[in-house]
Amino acid sequence: MLSKAQIKYIRSLNQQKYRKEHHAFIAEGDKIVREWLDSDASIQHIAAVESWAAQNEALIARHSSATLSIISEQELNSISTLKTPNQVLITVAIPAVTENLPVSGWSIALENVQDPGNMGTIIRIADWFGIPNIICSENCVDIYNPKVVQSAMGGHLRVKLFEANLPEFVALQKRPVIAATLNGKSLYDLQPFPEAVLLIGNESKGLTPALVKQATCEATIPKGGGAESLNAAVSTGILCSHLLAR
């Protein structure tokens, strides 16, 4: 059973200001939580229904410093951010960023991406393609928003996430910088890159003109139908599939 203070704390992590204040976030659902518990992440609290806790004793035991609360489905529903709560919720300490911004290999840089689903899916796409780094502009959605964590499906554990001033970051690059735009060169006419930075812009406004000017080249997914645009995450997946050298 959860105390009132624990309930208040967990619920507070739905809001960005409290995630920043407490340096913690929420992950929930059987598959995602098992992945976090199977990692070296700093788990603060595990709130699980009795059957789930019994089935996952070994994973729970890996985090002896975490507080375990056995709760009812009704209690889980009261703290969950999901429409259909799923057995378990954890709070996790946000890891400190101790590494320098990447200057080699492949990276994705996101400018003002606002939709949590897009952000989470892009993290998952980077994880799928083995892209080790994502750099977010200061105005991107919080990478620890519960919907981002849910959509990323554990990608936070394998993709390094940074926040930076993108013009300054791009100015330091010696590797190619590819801007995803509507009026660039067809990605099918571009050769795969052994290393590069892929710039993805805001869902409705795209990349700012100043940042596009800093790019080495512009890449476009050729249009064959009547759709006005593509979802930012879908575009990222298509571009990565064709531009990464294997």
GROMACS .gro file of N, CA and C in nm, residues 47-172:
model
  378
   47ALA      N    1   0.617   0.007  -0.752
   47ALA     CA    2   0.478  -0.011  -0.707
   47ALA      C    3   0.414  -0.113  -0.799
   48ALA      N    4   0.384  -0.232  -0.746
   48ALA     CA    5   0.338  -0.341  -0.831
   48ALA      C    6   0.225  -0.418  -0.767
   49VAL      N    7   0.140  -0.475  -0.852
   49VAL     CA    8   0.038  -0.565  -0.799
   49VAL      C    9   0.107  -0.693  -0.752
   50GLU      N   10   0.046  -0.763  -0.661
   50GLU     CA   11   0.110  -0.876  -0.594
   50GLU      C   12   0.156  -0.984  -0.693
   51SER      N   13   0.073  -1.016  -0.792
   51SER     CA   14   0.109  -1.123  -0.886
   51SER      C   15   0.233  -1.087  -0.967
   52TRP      N   16   0.245  -0.960  -1.007
   52TRP     CA   17   0.361  -0.919  -1.085
   52TRP      C   18   0.487  -0.926  -0.999
   53ALA      N   19   0.478  -0.878  -0.876
   53ALA     CA   20   0.594  -0.880  -0.787
   53ALA      C   21   0.641  -1.023  -0.762
   54ALA      N   22   0.548  -1.117  -0.746
   54ALA     CA   23   0.584  -1.257  -0.722
   54ALA      C   24   0.655  -1.318  -0.843
   55GLN      N   25   0.614  -1.279  -0.963
   55GLN     CA   26   0.673  -1.333  -1.085
   55GLN      C   27   0.808  -1.271  -1.119
   56ASN      N   28   0.839  -1.158  -1.057
   56ASN     CA   29   0.961  -1.086  -1.094
   56ASN      C   30   1.050  -1.059  -0.973
   57GLU      N   31   1.053  -1.154  -0.881
   57GLU     CA   32   1.132  -1.138  -0.759
   57GLU      C   33   1.281  -1.116  -0.788
   58ALA      N   34   1.333  -1.189  -0.886
   58ALA     CA   35   1.477  -1.179  -0.916
   58ALA      C   36   1.513  -1.040  -0.967
   59LEU      N   37   1.430  -0.984  -1.053
   59LEU     CA   38   1.456  -0.849  -1.104
   59LEU      C   39   1.446  -0.746  -0.992
   60ILE      N   40   1.345  -0.761  -0.910
   60ILE     CA   41   1.328  -0.668  -0.798
   60ILE      C   42   1.447  -0.674  -0.703
   61ALA      N   43   1.498  -0.795  -0.681
   61ALA     CA   44   1.610  -0.814  -0.589
   61ALA      C   45   1.737  -0.745  -0.638
   62ARG      N   46   1.746  -0.718  -0.768
   62ARG     CA   47   1.865  -0.649  -0.821
   62ARG      C   48   1.874  -0.507  -0.770
   63HIS      N   49   1.763  -0.453  -0.722
   63HIS     CA   50   1.760  -0.313  -0.679
   63HIS      C   51   1.719  -0.307  -0.531
   64SER      N   52   1.810  -0.350  -0.448
   64SER     CA   53   1.781  -0.361  -0.305
   64SER      C   54   1.756  -0.227  -0.239
   65SER      N   55   1.806  -0.120  -0.299
   65SER     CA   56   1.785   0.013  -0.239
   65SER      C   57   1.649   0.072  -0.274
   66ALA      N   58   1.579   0.010  -0.368
   66ALA     CA   59   1.448   0.060  -0.409
   66ALA      C   60   1.341   0.019  -0.307
   67THR      N   61   1.245   0.107  -0.288
   67THR     CA   62   1.131   0.076  -0.203
   67THR      C   63   1.028  -0.001  -0.284
   68LEU      N   64   0.978  -0.112  -0.230
   68LEU     CA   65   0.877  -0.193  -0.297
   68LEU      C   66   0.743  -0.177  -0.226
   69SER      N   67   0.641  -0.143  -0.302
   69SER     CA   68   0.505  -0.133  -0.249
   69SER      C   69   0.414  -0.228  -0.326
   70ILE      N   70   0.348  -0.318  -0.255
   70ILE     CA   71   0.249  -0.405  -0.317
   70ILE      C   72   0.116  -0.332  -0.312
   71ILE      N   73   0.058  -0.311  -0.430
   71ILE     CA   74  -0.062  -0.228  -0.439
   71ILE      C   75  -0.173  -0.301  -0.512
   72SER      N   76  -0.292  -0.248  -0.496
   72SER     CA   77  -0.407  -0.303  -0.568
   72SER      C   78  -0.415  -0.242  -0.707
   73GLU      N   79  -0.495  -0.301  -0.793
   73GLU     CA   80  -0.515  -0.244  -0.927
   73GLU      C   81  -0.578  -0.106  -0.917
   74GLN      N   82  -0.662  -0.086  -0.817
   74GLN     CA   83  -0.725   0.045  -0.797
   74GLN      C   84  -0.620   0.150  -0.762
   75GLU      N   85  -0.526   0.114  -0.675
   75GLU     CA   86  -0.419   0.208  -0.640
   75GLU      C   87  -0.331   0.238  -0.762
   76LEU      N   88  -0.301   0.135  -0.840
   76LEU     CA   89  -0.220   0.155  -0.960
   76LEU      C   90  -0.291   0.251  -1.055
   77ASN      N   91  -0.420   0.233  -1.068
   77ASN     CA   92  -0.498   0.320  -1.156
   77ASN      C   93  -0.490   0.466  -1.110
   78SER      N   94  -0.482   0.487  -0.980
   78SER     CA   95  -0.482   0.624  -0.925
   78SER      C   96  -0.351   0.698  -0.950
   79ILE      N   97  -0.242   0.626  -0.976
   79ILE     CA   98  -0.112   0.690  -0.997
   79ILE      C   99  -0.063   0.678  -1.140
   80SER      N  100  -0.127   0.594  -1.220
   80SER     CA  101  -0.079   0.567  -1.355
   80SER      C  102  -0.110   0.681  -1.451
   81THR      N  103  -0.024   0.694  -1.551
   81THR     CA  104  -0.049   0.791  -1.659
   81THR      C  105  -0.113   0.722  -1.779
   82LEU      N  106  -0.128   0.591  -1.773
   82LEU     CA  107  -0.183   0.515  -1.885
   82LEU      C  108  -0.336   0.506  -1.875
   83LYS      N  109  -0.400   0.498  -1.990
   83LYS     CA  110  -0.545   0.479  -1.991
   83LYS      C  111  -0.580   0.341  -1.934
   84THR      N  112  -0.495   0.244  -1.964
   84THR     CA  113  -0.513   0.109  -1.909
   84THR      C  114  -0.387   0.070  -1.833
   85PRO      N  115  -0.383   0.097  -1.703
   85PRO     CA  116  -0.265   0.066  -1.623
   85PRO      C  117  -0.226  -0.081  -1.633
   86ASN      N  118  -0.095  -0.108  -1.626
   86ASN     CA  119  -0.045  -0.242  -1.653
   86ASN      C  120   0.050  -0.291  -1.544
   87GLN      N  121  -0.003  -0.337  -1.434
   87GLN     CA  122   0.064  -0.418  -1.332
   87GLN      C  123   0.171  -0.350  -1.247
   88VAL      N  124   0.249  -0.258  -1.305
   88VAL     CA  125   0.362  -0.207  -1.229
   88VAL      C  126   0.402  -0.068  -1.276
   89LEU      N  127   0.451   0.011  -1.182
   89LEU     CA  128   0.504   0.145  -1.209
   89LEU      C  129   0.628   0.164  -1.125
   90ILE      N  130   0.729   0.229  -1.182
   90ILE     CA  131   0.850   0.258  -1.106
   90ILE      C  132   0.886   0.406  -1.119
   91THR      N  133   0.958   0.456  -1.021
   91THR     CA  134   1.020   0.587  -1.034
   91THR      C  135   1.172   0.564  -1.043
   92VAL      N  136   1.234   0.641  -1.132
   92VAL     CA  137   1.375   0.621  -1.165
   92VAL      C  138   1.448   0.754  -1.154
   93ALA      N  139   1.567   0.753  -1.099
   93ALA     CA  140   1.648   0.874  -1.092
   93ALA      C  141   1.699   0.909  -1.231
   94ILE      N  142   1.689   1.036  -1.267
   94ILE     CA  143   1.742   1.082  -1.395
   94ILE      C  144   1.895   1.081  -1.388
   95PRO      N  145   1.960   1.011  -1.480
   95PRO     CA  146   2.107   1.005  -1.475
   95PRO      C  147   2.170   1.138  -1.511
   96ALA      N  148   2.280   1.169  -1.447
   96ALA     CA  149   2.354   1.291  -1.480
   96ALA      C  150   2.424   1.274  -1.613
   97VAL      N  151   2.425   1.380  -1.694
   97VAL     CA  152   2.497   1.377  -1.822
   97VAL      C  153   2.641   1.416  -1.796
   98THR      N  154   2.730   1.321  -1.811
   98THR     CA  155   2.871   1.345  -1.778
   98THR      C  156   2.961   1.345  -1.902
   99GLU      N  157   2.906   1.306  -2.016
   99GLU     CA  158   2.987   1.297  -2.137
   99GLU      C  159   2.978   1.425  -2.219
  100ASN      N  160   3.081   1.449  -2.299
  100ASN     CA  161   3.080   1.563  -2.390
  100ASN      C  162   2.990   1.535  -2.509
  101LEU      N  163   2.946   1.640  -2.576
  101LEU     CA  164   2.865   1.623  -2.696
  101LEU      C  165   2.944   1.545  -2.800
  102PRO      N  166   2.877   1.455  -2.872
  102PRO     CA  167   2.948   1.371  -2.969
  102PRO      C  168   2.996   1.449  -3.091
  103VAL      N  169   3.110   1.411  -3.143
  103VAL     CA  170   3.165   1.477  -3.263
  103VAL      C  171   3.198   1.377  -3.372
  104SER      N  172   3.165   1.250  -3.351
  104SER     CA  173   3.192   1.148  -3.453
  104SER      C  174   3.079   1.046  -3.451
  105GLY      N  175   3.080   0.957  -3.550
  105GLY     CA  176   2.975   0.858  -3.562
  105GLY      C  177   2.845   0.921  -3.612
  106TRP      N  178   2.735   0.853  -3.587
  106TRP     CA  179   2.604   0.902  -3.628
  106TRP      C  180   2.530   0.963  -3.509
  107SER      N  181   2.462   1.075  -3.534
  107SER     CA  182   2.377   1.138  -3.433
  107SER      C  183   2.251   1.190  -3.501
  108ILE      N  184   2.145   1.201  -3.425
  108ILE     CA  185   2.024   1.270  -3.468
  108ILE      C  186   2.013   1.396  -3.382
  109ALA      N  187   1.987   1.509  -3.445
  109ALA     CA  188   1.968   1.635  -3.372
  109ALA      C  189   1.826   1.683  -3.397
  110LEU      N  190   1.756   1.713  -3.291
  110LEU     CA  191   1.614   1.750  -3.298
  110LEU      C  192   1.595   1.896  -3.259
  111GLU      N  193   1.531   1.971  -3.347
  111GLU     CA  194   1.505   2.112  -3.320
  111GLU      C  195   1.357   2.133  -3.292
  112ASN      N  196   1.327   2.167  -3.168
  112ASN     CA  197   1.191   2.205  -3.126
  112ASN      C  198   1.086   2.097  -3.154
  113VAL      N  199   1.123   1.971  -3.141
  113VAL     CA  200   1.024   1.863  -3.152
  113VAL      C  201   0.937   1.865  -3.026
  114GLN      N  202   0.807   1.879  -3.045
  114GLN     CA  203   0.717   1.905  -2.933
  114GLN      C  204   0.630   1.786  -2.892
  115ASP      N  205   0.604   1.696  -2.982
  115ASP     CA  206   0.511   1.587  -2.953
  115ASP      C  207   0.582   1.474  -2.878
  116PRO      N  208   0.533   1.436  -2.760
  116PRO     CA  209   0.599   1.330  -2.683
  116PRO      C  210   0.606   1.197  -2.758
  117GLY      N  211   0.500   1.165  -2.833
  117GLY     CA  212   0.500   1.041  -2.909
  117GLY      C  213   0.609   1.040  -3.015
  118ASN      N  214   0.625   1.153  -3.084
  118ASN     CA  215   0.733   1.165  -3.183
  118ASN      C  216   0.870   1.151  -3.118
  119MET      N  217   0.889   1.221  -3.008
  119MET     CA  218   1.019   1.215  -2.941
  119MET      C  219   1.052   1.071  -2.899
  120GLY      N  220   0.956   1.005  -2.834
  120GLY     CA  221   0.980   0.868  -2.790
  120GLY      C  222   1.007   0.774  -2.906
  121THR      N  223   0.930   0.790  -3.014
  121THR     CA  224   0.949   0.703  -3.130
  121THR      C  225   1.083   0.728  -3.197
  122ILE      N  226   1.128   0.853  -3.201
  122ILE     CA  227   1.260   0.883  -3.259
  122ILE      C  228   1.371   0.820  -3.175
  123ILE      N  229   1.356   0.824  -3.043
  123ILE     CA  230   1.453   0.754  -2.957
  123ILE      C  231   1.453   0.605  -2.988
  124ARG      N  232   1.336   0.549  -3.007
  124ARG     CA  233   1.324   0.406  -3.040
  124ARG      C  234   1.385   0.377  -3.177
  125ILE      N  235   1.367   0.466  -3.273
  125ILE     CA  236   1.425   0.451  -3.407
  125ILE      C  237   1.578   0.453  -3.397
  126ALA      N  238   1.632   0.549  -3.321
  126ALA     CA  239   1.777   0.554  -3.303
  126ALA      C  240   1.828   0.423  -3.241
  127ASP      N  241   1.755   0.372  -3.144
  127ASP     CA  242   1.791   0.246  -3.080
  127ASP      C  243   1.790   0.132  -3.182
  128TRP      N  244   1.691   0.129  -3.269
  128TRP     CA  245   1.678   0.024  -3.370
  128TRP      C  246   1.796   0.026  -3.467
  129PHE      N  247   1.833   0.145  -3.514
  129PHE     CA  248   1.939   0.156  -3.613
  129PHE      C  249   2.079   0.161  -3.551
  130GLY      N  250   2.086   0.160  -3.420
  130GLY     CA  251   2.216   0.165  -3.354
  130GLY      C  252   2.280   0.302  -3.356
  131ILE      N  253   2.198   0.407  -3.367
  131ILE     CA  254   2.249   0.544  -3.360
  131ILE      C  255   2.268   0.579  -3.213
  132PRO      N  256   2.389   0.608  -3.171
  132PRO     CA  257   2.416   0.616  -3.027
  132PRO      C  258   2.374   0.744  -2.959
  133ASN      N  259   2.352   0.853  -3.036
  133ASN     CA  260   2.331   0.983  -2.972
  133ASN      C  261   2.214   1.060  -3.033
  134ILE      N  262   2.137   1.125  -2.946
  134ILE     CA  263   2.037   1.222  -2.989
  134ILE      C  264   2.064   1.352  -2.915
  135ILE      N  265   2.069   1.461  -2.991
  135ILE     CA  266   2.090   1.593  -2.932
  135ILE      C  267   1.963   1.674  -2.950
  136CYS      N  268   1.907   1.725  -2.843
  136CYS     CA  269   1.781   1.798  -2.846
  136CYS      C  270   1.806   1.947  -2.822
  137SER      N  271   1.735   2.030  -2.896
  137SER     CA  272   1.741   2.174  -2.869
  137SER      C  273   1.672   2.202  -2.736
  138GLU      N  274   1.695   2.322  -2.684
  138GLU     CA  275   1.641   2.357  -2.553
  138GLU      C  276   1.489   2.358  -2.550
  139ASN      N  277   1.424   2.376  -2.665
  139ASN     CA  278   1.279   2.386  -2.669
  139ASN      C  279   1.208   2.257  -2.708
  140CYS      N  280   1.281   2.147  -2.708
  140CYS     CA  281   1.217   2.018  -2.733
  140CYS      C  282   1.134   1.974  -2.612
  141VAL      N  283   1.040   1.885  -2.636
  141VAL     CA  284   0.964   1.825  -2.527
  141VAL      C  285   1.061   1.753  -2.432
  142ASP      N  286   1.027   1.748  -2.305
  142ASP     CA  287   1.110   1.682  -2.205
  142ASP      C  288   1.128   1.534  -2.240
  143ILE      N  289   1.251   1.489  -2.246
  143ILE     CA  290   1.279   1.350  -2.284
  143ILE      C  291   1.233   1.250  -2.178
  144TYR      N  292   1.200   1.298  -2.058
  144TYR     CA  293   1.150   1.210  -1.954
  144TYR      C  294   1.001   1.226  -1.928
  145ASN      N  295   0.932   1.295  -2.017
  145ASN     CA  296   0.787   1.298  -2.015
  145ASN      C  297   0.737   1.153  -2.017
  146PRO      N  298   0.635   1.117  -1.936
  146PRO     CA  299   0.589   0.977  -1.933
  146PRO      C  300   0.553   0.921  -2.069
  147LYS      N  301   0.495   1.002  -2.158
  147LYS     CA  302   0.460   0.955  -2.291
  147LYS      C  303   0.584   0.930  -2.377
  148VAL      N  304   0.689   1.008  -2.354
  148VAL     CA  305   0.815   0.985  -2.425
  148VAL      C  306   0.876   0.853  -2.379
  149VAL      N  307   0.881   0.833  -2.248
  149VAL     CA  308   0.938   0.710  -2.193
  149VAL      C  309   0.861   0.589  -2.245
  150GLN      N  310   0.728   0.600  -2.249
  150GLN     CA  311   0.644   0.491  -2.296
  150GLN      C  312   0.672   0.460  -2.443
  151SER      N  313   0.679   0.564  -2.525
  151SER     CA  314   0.698   0.545  -2.669
  151SER      C  315   0.838   0.495  -2.702
  152ALA      N  316   0.936   0.531  -2.621
  152ALA     CA  317   1.075   0.493  -2.648
  152ALA      C  318   1.101   0.345  -2.621
  153MET      N  319   1.017   0.281  -2.543
  153MET     CA  320   1.025   0.137  -2.518
  153MET      C  321   1.166   0.092  -2.474
  154GLY      N  322   1.222   0.164  -2.379
  154GLY     CA  323   1.352   0.127  -2.325
  154GLY      C  324   1.469   0.189  -2.399
  155GLY      N  325   1.442   0.268  -2.503
  155GLY     CA  326   1.550   0.329  -2.580
  155GLY      C  327   1.638   0.421  -2.498
  156HIS      N  328   1.583   0.479  -2.392
  156HIS     CA  329   1.664   0.565  -2.305
  156HIS      C  330   1.786   0.491  -2.249
  157LEU      N  331   1.775   0.361  -2.237
  157LEU     CA  332   1.883   0.283  -2.177
  157LEU      C  333   2.002   0.265  -2.272
  158ARG      N  334   1.978   0.282  -2.401
  158ARG     CA  335   2.083   0.253  -2.499
  158ARG      C  336   2.123   0.372  -2.585
  159VAL      N  337   2.041   0.475  -2.588
  159VAL     CA  338   2.071   0.594  -2.666
  159VAL      C  339   2.108   0.707  -2.570
  160LYS      N  340   2.221   0.770  -2.594
  160LYS     CA  341   2.262   0.882  -2.509
  160LYS      C  342   2.188   1.008  -2.553
  161LEU      N  343   2.131   1.078  -2.457
  161LEU     CA  344   2.045   1.192  -2.485
  161LEU      C  345   2.107   1.319  -2.428
  162PHE      N  346   2.120   1.420  -2.513
  162PHE     CA  347   2.183   1.546  -2.474
  162PHE      C  348   2.088   1.662  -2.503
  163GLU      N  349   2.107   1.771  -2.432
  163GLU     CA  350   2.041   1.898  -2.466
  163GLU      C  351   2.150   1.998  -2.499
  164ALA      N  352   2.132   2.073  -2.607
  164ALA     CA  353   2.237   2.166  -2.648
  164ALA      C  354   2.179   2.277  -2.733
  165ASN      N  355   2.259   2.383  -2.748
  165ASN     CA  356   2.229   2.488  -2.844
  165ASN      C  357   2.267   2.431  -2.981
  166LEU      N  358   2.169   2.404  -3.066
  166LEU     CA  359   2.197   2.333  -3.191
  166LEU      C  360   2.286   2.412  -3.287
  167PRO      N  361   2.265   2.543  -3.306
  167PRO     CA  362   2.358   2.615  -3.395
  167PRO      C  363   2.503   2.603  -3.350
  168GLU      N  364   2.526   2.611  -3.219
  168GLU     CA  365   2.662   2.598  -3.168
  168GLU      C  366   2.713   2.456  -3.189
  169PHE      N  367   2.626   2.357  -3.165
  169PHE     CA  368   2.666   2.217  -3.184
  169PHE      C  369   2.701   2.190  -3.330
  170VAL      N  370   2.617   2.235  -3.421
  170VAL     CA  371   2.640   2.211  -3.564
  170VAL      C  372   2.767   2.281  -3.610
  171ALA      N  373   2.792   2.400  -3.558
  171ALA     CA  374   2.911   2.476  -3.599
  171ALA      C  375   3.041   2.402  -3.565
  172LEU      N  376   3.038   2.314  -3.468
  172LEU     CA  377   3.158   2.241  -3.427
  172LEU      C  378   3.182   2.115  -3.509
   0.00000   0.00000   0.00000
